Coordinates of C-alpha atoms in Angstrom, one line a residue:
Chain A
M753 CA -0.7 36.1 -3.2
Y754 CA -2.5 32.9 -2.0
Q755 CA -6.2 32.2 -2.2
G756 CA -7.7 29.5 -0.6
I757 CA -11.3 29.0 -1.9
I758 CA -14.0 26.5 -0.8
M759 CA -16.9 26.4 -3.2
A760 CA -19.6 24.5 -1.8
G761 CA -23.1 23.6 -2.7
F762 CA -25.5 20.5 -3.6
G763 CA -24.7 17.9 -5.8
G764 CA -25.5 19.2 -9.4
Q765 CA -25.0 22.9 -8.7
G766 CA -21.7 22.5 -10.8
V767 CA -19.6 23.1 -7.4
V768 CA -17.0 20.4 -8.5
S769 CA -16.5 21.2 -12.2
G770 CA -16.5 25.3 -11.1
G771 CA -13.8 24.3 -8.8
I772 CA -11.8 22.8 -11.7
L773 CA -12.3 25.3 -14.1
L774 CA -11.3 27.9 -11.4
A775 CA -8.0 25.8 -11.0
Y776 CA -7.6 25.5 -14.6
S777 CA -7.7 29.1 -15.2
G778 CA -5.0 29.7 -12.5
M779 CA -2.9 27.2 -14.5
V780 CA -3.5 29.1 -17.9
D781 CA -2.5 32.2 -15.8
G782 CA 0.9 30.7 -14.5
K783 CA -0.1 30.1 -11.0
Y784 CA 0.3 27.1 -8.8
V785 CA -2.9 25.7 -8.1
T786 CA -4.4 22.7 -6.5
F787 CA -8.0 21.3 -6.6
F788 CA -9.1 18.6 -3.6
P789 CA -12.8 17.4 -3.7
A790 CA -14.4 16.3 -0.5
Y791 CA -14.4 12.8 -1.6
G792 CA -16.3 9.7 0.0
A793 CA -18.7 9.7 2.9
E794 CA -21.1 12.6 1.3
M795 CA -24.8 12.4 1.7
R796 CA -27.1 12.2 -1.3
G797 CA -28.6 15.3 -1.0
G798 CA -26.1 17.1 1.2
T799 CA -23.6 19.2 0.8
A800 CA -20.7 18.8 -2.0
N801 CA -17.6 20.9 -1.7
C802 CA -14.1 21.6 -3.1
S803 CA -11.2 23.3 -1.9
V804 CA -9.1 25.3 -4.5
V805 CA -5.8 27.1 -4.0
V806 CA -4.3 29.9 -6.2
S807 CA -0.7 30.8 -5.3
S808 CA 2.0 32.7 -6.7
E809 CA 4.3 30.0 -4.6
E810 CA 4.3 26.4 -4.5
V811 CA 1.2 25.0 -2.6
A812 CA 2.0 22.8 0.6
S813 CA -1.7 21.2 1.2
P814 CA -4.5 21.5 -0.9
V815 CA -6.5 21.1 2.0
V816 CA -8.3 24.5 2.8
A817 CA -9.3 24.5 6.6
F818 CA -9.7 28.1 6.9
P819 CA -10.5 29.6 3.6
D820 CA -9.9 33.5 2.1
S821 CA -13.1 33.2 0.4
I822 CA -16.1 31.0 0.3
L823 CA -18.6 30.4 -2.8
V824 CA -21.6 29.5 -1.1
M825 CA -24.3 27.8 -3.2
N826 CA -27.2 26.7 -1.0
E827 CA -28.3 27.0 3.0
P828 CA -26.7 24.1 4.5
S829 CA -23.2 25.1 3.1
L830 CA -23.5 28.5 4.7
A831 CA -23.9 27.0 8.1
K832 CA -20.8 24.6 7.2
F833 CA -18.6 27.0 6.2
E834 CA -19.3 30.3 7.2
P835 CA -17.6 29.9 10.7
K836 CA -14.5 28.8 8.9
L837 CA -14.0 31.8 6.7
R838 CA -11.1 33.6 7.8
P839 CA -11.4 37.3 9.2
G840 CA -11.1 39.6 6.6
G841 CA -12.6 36.9 4.1
V842 CA -15.1 37.3 1.5
L843 CA -18.5 35.3 1.6
F844 CA -19.8 35.0 -1.9
L845 CA -23.5 34.2 -1.3
N846 CA -26.2 32.7 -3.7
T847 CA -29.0 35.1 -2.8
S848 CA -31.5 33.0 -5.0
L849 CA -31.3 30.0 -2.7
V850 CA -29.8 31.2 0.5
S851 CA -32.3 33.4 2.6
S852 CA -29.8 33.3 5.7
R853 CA -27.4 36.0 6.1
S854 CA -24.0 36.1 8.1
K855 CA -23.9 37.6 11.7
R856 CA -20.1 38.0 11.4
D857 CA -19.0 41.6 11.3
D858 CA -15.2 40.5 10.6
I859 CA -16.1 39.1 6.8
E860 CA -17.4 40.9 3.8
T861 CA -20.4 39.4 1.9
V862 CA -20.8 39.8 -1.9
E863 CA -24.7 39.1 -2.8
V864 CA -25.0 37.0 -5.9
P865 CA -28.6 36.0 -7.5
A866 CA -26.9 33.3 -9.4
N867 CA -29.8 31.1 -10.3
E868 CA -31.7 34.2 -11.1
I869 CA -29.1 35.6 -13.4
A870 CA -28.6 31.9 -14.7
E871 CA -32.4 31.3 -15.6
E872 CA -32.3 34.7 -17.6
L873 CA -29.4 33.5 -19.6
G874 CA -31.3 30.4 -20.4
N875 CA -30.2 27.6 -18.1
I876 CA -29.8 27.2 -14.4
K877 CA -26.9 25.0 -14.7
C878 CA -24.5 28.3 -15.1
A879 CA -25.5 29.7 -11.8
N880 CA -21.8 28.2 -10.8
M881 CA -20.4 30.3 -13.6
V882 CA -22.2 33.5 -12.5
M883 CA -20.6 32.9 -8.8
L884 CA -17.0 32.3 -10.0
G885 CA -17.4 35.7 -12.4
A886 CA -18.4 37.4 -9.2
Y887 CA -15.3 35.7 -7.2
V888 CA -12.6 36.4 -9.7
K889 CA -13.6 40.1 -10.5
K890 CA -13.4 40.6 -6.5
S891 CA -10.2 38.4 -5.8
K892 CA -8.4 38.8 -8.9
A893 CA -7.2 35.5 -8.2
V894 CA -7.3 34.3 -11.9
S895 CA -8.1 36.9 -14.5
I896 CA -11.9 36.9 -16.3
E897 CA -10.0 36.1 -19.7
A898 CA -8.2 33.1 -18.4
L899 CA -11.9 31.8 -17.0
K900 CA -13.4 32.2 -20.1
K901 CA -10.8 30.9 -22.2
S902 CA -10.4 27.6 -19.8
V903 CA -14.4 26.9 -20.3
A904 CA -13.8 25.5 -23.5
K905 CA -10.9 23.3 -22.0
V906 CA -12.6 22.1 -19.1
Y907 CA -16.1 21.3 -20.5
V908 CA -14.9 19.6 -23.6
K909 CA -18.1 17.9 -24.2
A910 CA -20.1 21.2 -24.5
N911 CA -21.3 22.7 -27.9
E912 CA -20.4 26.2 -28.6
K913 CA -23.8 27.3 -27.9
V914 CA -23.4 26.2 -24.0
L915 CA -19.9 27.5 -23.6
N916 CA -21.0 31.0 -25.0
M917 CA -23.7 30.9 -22.4
N918 CA -21.3 30.0 -19.6
R919 CA -18.9 32.8 -20.7
Q920 CA -22.0 35.2 -20.5
A921 CA -22.7 34.1 -16.8
I922 CA -19.3 34.6 -16.0
E923 CA -19.3 38.1 -17.0
R924 CA -22.8 39.0 -15.6
G925 CA -21.3 37.6 -12.3
A926 CA -18.4 40.0 -12.7
E927 CA -20.6 43.0 -13.4
L928 CA -22.0 42.3 -9.9
V929 CA -18.7 43.5 -8.3
K930 CA -17.8 47.3 -8.9
Chain B
M1278 CA 7.1 18.8 -24.7
A1279 CA 3.2 18.7 -24.3
E1280 CA 1.3 21.8 -22.6
K1281 CA 0.5 21.4 -19.1
T1282 CA -2.5 19.4 -17.9
L1283 CA -4.4 19.2 -14.9
M1284 CA -5.1 16.0 -13.9
K1285 CA -6.2 13.9 -10.6
G1286 CA -3.4 12.3 -9.0
N1287 CA -4.9 8.7 -9.6
E1288 CA -5.5 9.4 -13.1
A1289 CA -1.9 11.0 -13.6
L1290 CA -0.6 7.6 -12.0
A1291 CA -2.5 5.5 -13.9
E1292 CA -1.6 7.3 -17.3
G1293 CA 2.2 7.6 -16.2
A1294 CA 2.2 3.5 -15.9
V1295 CA 0.6 3.1 -19.2
R1296 CA 3.3 5.5 -20.8
A1297 CA 5.7 3.7 -19.1
G1298 CA 4.6 0.3 -20.7
C1299 CA 2.1 -0.9 -18.4
R1300 CA 0.0 -3.7 -20.7
F1301 CA -1.8 -5.6 -17.9
F1302 CA -3.7 -4.2 -14.9
A1303 CA -5.7 -6.5 -12.7
G1304 CA -7.4 -4.7 -9.6
Y1305 CA -10.2 -4.8 -7.2
P1306 CA -12.2 -1.4 -6.0
I1307 CA -11.2 0.6 -2.9
T1308 CA -11.4 4.3 -2.1
P1309 CA -9.5 6.3 -2.4
Q1310 CA -7.6 5.0 -5.6
N1311 CA -10.8 3.9 -7.6
E1312 CA -10.0 6.3 -10.3
I1313 CA -6.9 4.1 -11.1
P1314 CA -8.7 1.1 -12.3
E1315 CA -11.5 3.4 -13.7
Y1316 CA -8.8 5.1 -16.0
M1317 CA -7.1 1.9 -16.8
S1318 CA -10.7 0.0 -17.4
W1319 CA -10.9 2.3 -20.8
R1320 CA -7.3 3.1 -21.7
L1321 CA -5.6 -0.2 -21.5
P1322 CA -7.8 -1.4 -24.1
E1323 CA -7.0 1.8 -26.3
M1324 CA -3.6 0.7 -25.9
G1325 CA -4.2 -3.0 -26.7
G1326 CA -3.7 -3.9 -23.0
T1327 CA -5.7 -5.9 -20.8
F1328 CA -7.8 -4.6 -17.7
I1329 CA -9.4 -6.9 -15.7
Q1330 CA -11.8 -6.1 -12.4
A1331 CA -10.7 -9.3 -10.7
E1332 CA -13.1 -10.9 -8.1
S1333 CA -10.7 -10.1 -5.1
E1334 CA -7.5 -8.5 -4.4
V1335 CA -6.0 -11.9 -4.1
A1336 CA -7.0 -13.0 -7.5
A1337 CA -5.5 -9.7 -8.8
I1338 CA -2.2 -10.0 -7.4
N1339 CA -2.1 -13.7 -8.7
M1340 CA -3.0 -12.6 -12.2
L1341 CA 0.1 -10.0 -11.9
F1342 CA 2.2 -13.2 -10.9
G1343 CA 0.9 -15.0 -14.1
A1344 CA 1.3 -12.0 -16.6
S1345 CA 4.6 -11.1 -15.2
A1346 CA 6.0 -14.4 -15.5
C1347 CA 5.0 -13.9 -19.1
G1348 CA 7.1 -10.8 -19.4
A1349 CA 4.4 -7.9 -19.3
R1350 CA 4.7 -4.8 -17.6
V1351 CA 2.0 -5.5 -15.2
M1352 CA 0.1 -3.1 -12.5
T1353 CA -2.4 -3.3 -9.6
S1354 CA -3.4 -0.8 -7.2
S1355 CA -5.2 -0.5 -4.1
S1356 CA -5.3 1.1 -0.7
G1357 CA -4.2 -0.3 2.7
P1358 CA -6.5 -3.0 3.6
G1359 CA -6.3 -4.3 -0.1
I1360 CA -2.7 -4.1 -0.1
S1361 CA -2.6 -6.2 3.1
L1362 CA -4.5 -8.9 1.4
K1363 CA -2.3 -8.6 -1.7
Q1364 CA 0.8 -9.4 0.7
E1365 CA 0.6 -13.3 -0.1
G1366 CA 1.2 -12.5 -3.6
I1367 CA 3.8 -9.9 -3.4
S1368 CA 5.9 -12.1 -1.4
Y1369 CA 5.4 -15.0 -4.2
C1370 CA 6.4 -12.6 -6.8
A1371 CA 9.4 -11.5 -5.0
G1372 CA 10.4 -15.1 -4.4
A1373 CA 9.8 -15.8 -8.1
R1374 CA 11.8 -12.8 -8.9
L1375 CA 8.9 -11.1 -10.7
P1376 CA 9.2 -7.3 -11.5
I1377 CA 5.6 -6.3 -10.8
F1378 CA 4.7 -2.6 -10.0
Y1379 CA 1.8 -1.7 -7.5
A1380 CA 0.7 1.5 -5.9
N1381 CA -0.9 1.8 -2.4
V1382 CA -3.0 4.9 -1.9
V1383 CA -3.0 5.0 1.5
R1384 CA -6.0 5.7 3.7
G1385 CA -6.4 5.8 7.5
G1386 CA -6.2 2.5 9.4
P1387 CA -5.5 -0.1 11.0
G1388 CA -8.5 -2.3 10.0
L1389 CA -11.0 -0.7 7.6
G1390 CA -10.3 2.4 9.1
N1391 CA -11.4 5.6 6.9
I1392 CA -11.0 7.1 3.6
A1393 CA -8.8 9.7 4.6
P1394 CA -5.1 10.4 3.7
S1395 CA -2.6 8.6 5.6
Q1396 CA 1.4 7.7 5.9
G1397 CA 0.1 4.6 8.2
D1398 CA 1.5 1.8 5.7
Y1399 CA 5.2 2.9 5.5
Y1400 CA 6.4 0.0 7.7
Q1401 CA 4.3 -2.1 5.4
A1402 CA 5.7 -0.7 2.5
T1403 CA 9.5 -0.5 3.2
R1404 CA 9.6 -3.7 5.4
G1405 CA 8.6 -6.0 2.5
G1406 CA 5.0 -6.0 3.4
G1407 CA 4.5 -10.2 3.1
H1408 CA 6.3 -13.2 4.7
G1409 CA 9.9 -13.8 3.9
D1410 CA 13.0 -11.5 3.6
Y1411 CA 12.6 -9.7 0.8
R1412 CA 12.4 -5.9 0.1
V1413 CA 10.5 -3.7 -2.8
F1414 CA 11.7 -0.8 -4.4
V1415 CA 9.4 2.2 -3.0
M1416 CA 8.9 5.8 -4.3
A1417 CA 7.1 8.2 -2.7
P1418 CA 5.7 10.8 -4.8
G1419 CA 4.8 14.3 -3.5
S1420 CA 2.9 15.7 -6.2
V1421 CA 0.7 14.9 -9.2
S1422 CA 3.7 15.6 -11.6
E1423 CA 5.6 12.8 -9.6
M1424 CA 2.6 10.6 -9.5
A1425 CA 3.0 10.7 -13.2
N1426 CA 6.5 10.5 -13.6
F1427 CA 7.6 7.9 -11.2
P1428 CA 6.1 4.6 -12.6
R1429 CA 8.9 4.8 -15.5
K1430 CA 11.6 4.5 -12.6
C1431 CA 9.7 1.8 -10.7
Y1432 CA 9.6 -0.3 -13.8
E1433 CA 13.1 0.5 -14.8
V1434 CA 14.4 -0.9 -11.4
A1435 CA 12.0 -3.5 -11.4
F1436 CA 13.1 -5.1 -14.7
K1437 CA 16.8 -4.4 -13.8
Y1438 CA 16.7 -6.0 -10.5
R1439 CA 14.1 -8.5 -10.9
I1440 CA 12.3 -7.2 -7.6
P1441 CA 8.8 -6.0 -7.1
S1442 CA 8.4 -2.1 -7.2
M1443 CA 5.7 0.3 -5.8
I1444 CA 4.6 3.7 -5.5
L1445 CA 3.2 4.8 -1.9
A1446 CA 1.0 7.8 -2.1
D1447 CA -2.2 8.8 0.0
G1448 CA -5.6 9.6 -0.5
L1449 CA -4.7 13.6 -0.7
L1450 CA -2.2 12.8 -3.9
G1451 CA -4.6 10.6 -5.2
Q1452 CA -7.6 12.9 -5.2
M1453 CA -6.1 16.4 -5.7
M1454 CA -5.6 18.0 -9.1
E1455 CA -2.5 19.8 -9.8
P1456 CA -1.0 20.9 -13.1
L1457 CA 1.5 17.9 -14.5
E1458 CA 4.0 17.7 -17.3
F1459 CA 5.4 14.3 -18.3
D1460 CA 9.0 14.3 -18.1
F1461 CA 9.5 11.2 -20.8
E1462 CA 8.0 10.2 -24.1
P1463 CA 5.6 7.1 -23.9
V1464 CA 7.6 3.7 -24.2
D1465 CA 7.2 1.9 -27.4
T1466 CA 6.4 -1.4 -25.6
S1467 CA 7.5 -3.3 -29.1
T1468 CA 11.1 -2.0 -28.6
I1469 CA 11.7 -3.5 -25.0
P1470 CA 13.9 -6.6 -25.3
E1471 CA 12.5 -9.9 -23.9
P1472 CA 14.1 -10.8 -20.8
D1473 CA 15.6 -14.2 -20.5
W1474 CA 13.6 -15.5 -18.2
V1475 CA 10.2 -15.1 -19.3
L1476 CA 7.7 -18.1 -19.9
G1477 CA 6.1 -18.8 -23.1
V1478 CA 6.1 -21.1 -26.0
N1479 CA 9.2 -23.2 -25.7
E1480 CA 10.6 -23.6 -29.3
G1481 CA 13.9 -25.4 -28.5
R1482 CA 15.3 -23.0 -25.8
K1483 CA 16.3 -24.3 -22.6
R1484 CA 13.5 -24.8 -20.2
R1485 CA 12.7 -22.1 -17.8
V1486 CA 10.9 -22.1 -14.4
V1487 CA 9.3 -19.3 -12.6
R1488 CA 8.6 -20.2 -9.0
S1489 CA 9.1 -19.0 -5.3
Y1490 CA 10.2 -22.2 -3.6
D1491 CA 13.1 -24.6 -3.5
L1492 CA 13.1 -27.6 -0.9
A1493 CA 16.5 -28.8 -1.7
P1494 CA 18.9 -28.5 1.2
G1495 CA 20.8 -25.2 1.4
K1496 CA 19.0 -23.8 -2.0
M1497 CA 16.8 -21.3 -0.2
E1498 CA 19.5 -20.1 1.9
E1499 CA 21.7 -19.6 -1.2
F1500 CA 18.6 -17.7 -3.1
N1501 CA 18.3 -15.3 0.1
L1502 CA 22.0 -14.6 -0.1
E1503 CA 21.7 -14.0 -3.9
L1504 CA 18.6 -11.5 -2.7
D1505 CA 20.8 -9.8 -0.6
S1506 CA 23.4 -8.9 -2.7
I1507 CA 20.6 -7.7 -5.1
H1508 CA 19.0 -5.5 -2.2
S1509 CA 22.9 -4.2 -1.8
E1510 CA 23.1 -3.1 -5.5
V1511 CA 19.5 -1.3 -5.1
K1512 CA 21.1 0.3 -2.0
A1513 CA 24.2 1.3 -3.7
N1514 CA 22.6 2.4 -6.7
E1515 CA 19.1 3.4 -7.0
V1516 CA 18.5 5.7 -3.8
I1517 CA 17.0 9.4 -4.8
C1518 CA 16.6 12.1 -2.3
E1519 CA 15.9 15.7 -2.2
T1520 CA 17.9 18.1 0.0
I1521 CA 17.1 21.7 0.4
E1522 CA 19.1 24.4 2.2
T1523 CA 20.7 22.1 5.0
D1524 CA 24.2 23.5 4.6
D1525 CA 23.4 26.4 7.0
A1526 CA 20.7 24.8 8.7
E1527 CA 20.2 24.8 12.5
L1528 CA 17.4 22.7 12.4
V1529 CA 16.4 19.9 9.6
L1530 CA 12.7 19.0 8.6
T1531 CA 12.3 15.7 7.1
G1532 CA 9.3 13.9 5.7
Y1533 CA 8.0 12.0 2.7
G1534 CA 5.1 12.5 0.2
T1535 CA 2.5 14.8 1.6
S1536 CA 4.0 15.6 4.7
A1537 CA 7.4 16.9 2.7
R1538 CA 5.2 19.4 0.9
V1539 CA 4.2 20.6 4.1
C1540 CA 7.7 20.4 5.3
K1541 CA 8.7 22.8 2.3
S1542 CA 6.2 25.6 3.3
A1543 CA 7.4 25.4 6.9
M1544 CA 10.9 25.7 5.8
A1545 CA 10.0 29.0 3.8
L1546 CA 7.9 30.3 6.7
A1547 CA 10.8 29.7 9.2
R1548 CA 13.4 31.4 6.6
K1549 CA 11.2 34.6 6.5
E1550 CA 11.7 34.7 10.1
G1551 CA 15.2 34.2 9.9
I1552 CA 15.2 30.6 11.6
K1553 CA 17.8 28.5 9.4
V1554 CA 15.6 25.6 8.7
G1555 CA 16.6 22.9 5.7
V1556 CA 14.6 19.9 4.7
I1557 CA 15.6 16.3 3.6
R1558 CA 12.7 14.6 1.7
P1559 CA 13.5 11.0 0.5
I1560 CA 12.0 10.0 -2.7
T1561 CA 12.9 6.5 -2.6
I1562 CA 12.0 5.1 0.8
W1563 CA 13.5 1.7 0.2
P1564 CA 16.2 2.2 -0.5
F1565 CA 16.6 4.7 2.2
P1566 CA 19.0 7.9 2.1
E1567 CA 20.9 6.6 4.9
K1568 CA 24.3 8.2 4.0
I1569 CA 22.7 11.4 3.3
F1570 CA 21.1 11.8 6.8
S1571 CA 24.3 10.4 8.1
E1572 CA 26.2 13.2 6.5
I1573 CA 23.7 16.0 7.2
A1574 CA 23.8 14.8 11.0
D1575 CA 27.2 15.4 11.3
K1576 CA 26.7 19.0 10.9
V1577 CA 23.1 19.6 11.8
K1578 CA 21.9 18.7 15.6
N1579 CA 18.4 19.2 15.5
F1580 CA 15.9 17.0 13.2
L1581 CA 12.3 17.5 13.0
V1582 CA 10.4 14.1 11.7
V1583 CA 6.8 14.9 10.0
E1584 CA 4.7 12.2 9.3
M1585 CA 1.2 11.0 9.1
S1586 CA 1.6 8.2 11.2
L1587 CA 2.6 7.6 14.8
G1588 CA 6.2 7.1 14.3
Q1589 CA 7.3 5.0 11.4
Y1590 CA 9.1 7.1 9.3
I1591 CA 11.2 8.1 12.2
D1592 CA 13.0 4.7 12.8
D1593 CA 14.6 4.9 9.5
V1594 CA 15.5 8.4 10.1
K1595 CA 17.3 7.1 13.5
L1596 CA 19.0 3.8 12.0
S1597 CA 20.4 6.5 9.7
I1598 CA 21.6 9.1 12.1
L1599 CA 22.6 6.6 14.7
G1600 CA 22.4 9.2 17.8
K1601 CA 24.3 12.1 16.3
A1602 CA 21.3 14.4 16.5
K1603 CA 18.5 14.9 18.4
I1604 CA 15.0 13.9 16.8
D1605 CA 11.6 15.1 17.5
L1606 CA 8.5 13.8 16.2
H1607 CA 5.5 15.8 14.9
K1608 CA 2.4 13.3 13.9
R1609 CA -0.8 13.5 12.5
P1610 CA -2.2 9.9 12.0
A1611 CA -5.2 8.7 10.0
G1612 CA -6.8 11.7 8.4
G1613 CA -4.7 14.5 10.2
I1614 CA -2.7 16.6 7.6
P1615 CA 0.1 18.5 9.1
V1616 CA -0.1 22.3 8.6
A1617 CA 3.3 24.4 8.2
E1618 CA 2.0 27.0 10.9
E1619 CA 2.0 24.4 13.3
I1620 CA 5.3 22.8 12.1
L1621 CA 6.9 26.4 12.6
G1622 CA 5.4 26.3 16.1
V1623 CA 7.0 23.2 16.8
I1624 CA 10.2 24.1 15.4
K1625 CA 10.2 27.2 17.6
Q1626 CA 9.8 25.4 20.7
I1627 CA 12.4 23.0 19.9
L1628 CA 14.9 25.7 19.5
G1629 CA 13.5 27.6 22.3
K1630 CA 12.5 30.7 20.3
S1631 CA 9.3 32.4 20.6

């Protein structure tokens, strides 16, 4: 089992912290994991992104050139990463903020109104959790339980109310995938 | 031992150094290693140690000279351009026999280059780096776990032989996160005996001198020859190398650090297709595992070197094998990261398999 993931959006959407949570959850599930942020020459207001690998074998390179899944949080990220998605890969699309759709016929799209669901739950900041919930349910890269359990380990400064909201957001995301 | 944690390579390296007894850090910022000084800036005061953001790299390395002369376990870190600036001071430390420890989280060069991962500083690390006839004990980690656990060995060797020691990493190892476990308990610095050369308050003992020059006729040659015998001892005792499935191999892949990670994956791909590939991965790149290469080259006739530079590491492979086997090079410099499938293609080409 090998899943190379790129999560992308703009700064503040929790793309990096979401990636770390996913990697942490993989570790909890006993998988080999790596997390690699795009560092350095990133533009303010431009895209932030990170690569995560979850694998049953040792990971050679944490750099994901051709992802199996992409978690796209905003419009510019779709243009940037959709062409790199492997044939047969899955595009998780934050339809709250992205109006374009993929024109590729060799990939699958899972539409996730992440911001809307996050707002319903009380805070737009947990849109990243909605995306992760959908991704994990679909890919089974890690277990939903590990993801929910790891929230408290990764966001050590968050209070119980915020942690619970994040766990709910994960569940709501997962419910989108049948 | 403690449960697994997820850490960034740079932070793991910093924490590993603290656990290994580092109590003095001086440095100057540069990407992709900034998490090291950032971590040290809060962690060392917590341990009763000292963190200084120096005004320059040159100042930082000379602060290490001073603190090390007083017996502290010291550290600095930088990336290629900053390590270049520190070379004068490193050479002085080598000349004064000071057991300093430093890390180079390599970025693309030459010049200011870029901030992407690279292995372009191999020569600089393994040939001493600064002026004069000295060598540095160099470890090349290949994972976040090794970033965390190698500083201990670096201090051990540095203090045992009184030579500088370093970790040669790259931007990828510095920036990535991976689960890790420390394989040692934190060192209690109060239990480390004070070496008999450290400076401090002289309460009636014999005068001690720490310096890197001696103008008396013949003295410097004498000192250099003494260094030579120390280097020989390090070569005899401190080589660390990993070899995987070289016994039945028709081709041996070799690389260090990040390149070695990818070599291992390429090996697995090749073996799945029935192509017998092994891996030699030096963990110390000075001293270099010459003997291991030489012995394996008696049996295996094809070597493929993988490096994120233009052919620096390959020189040590050539010097070890001395013409006993054919050596090819797969290079991805200054931000290029080798890919396992790509290496498999090269292997097939070399062995004439399609």
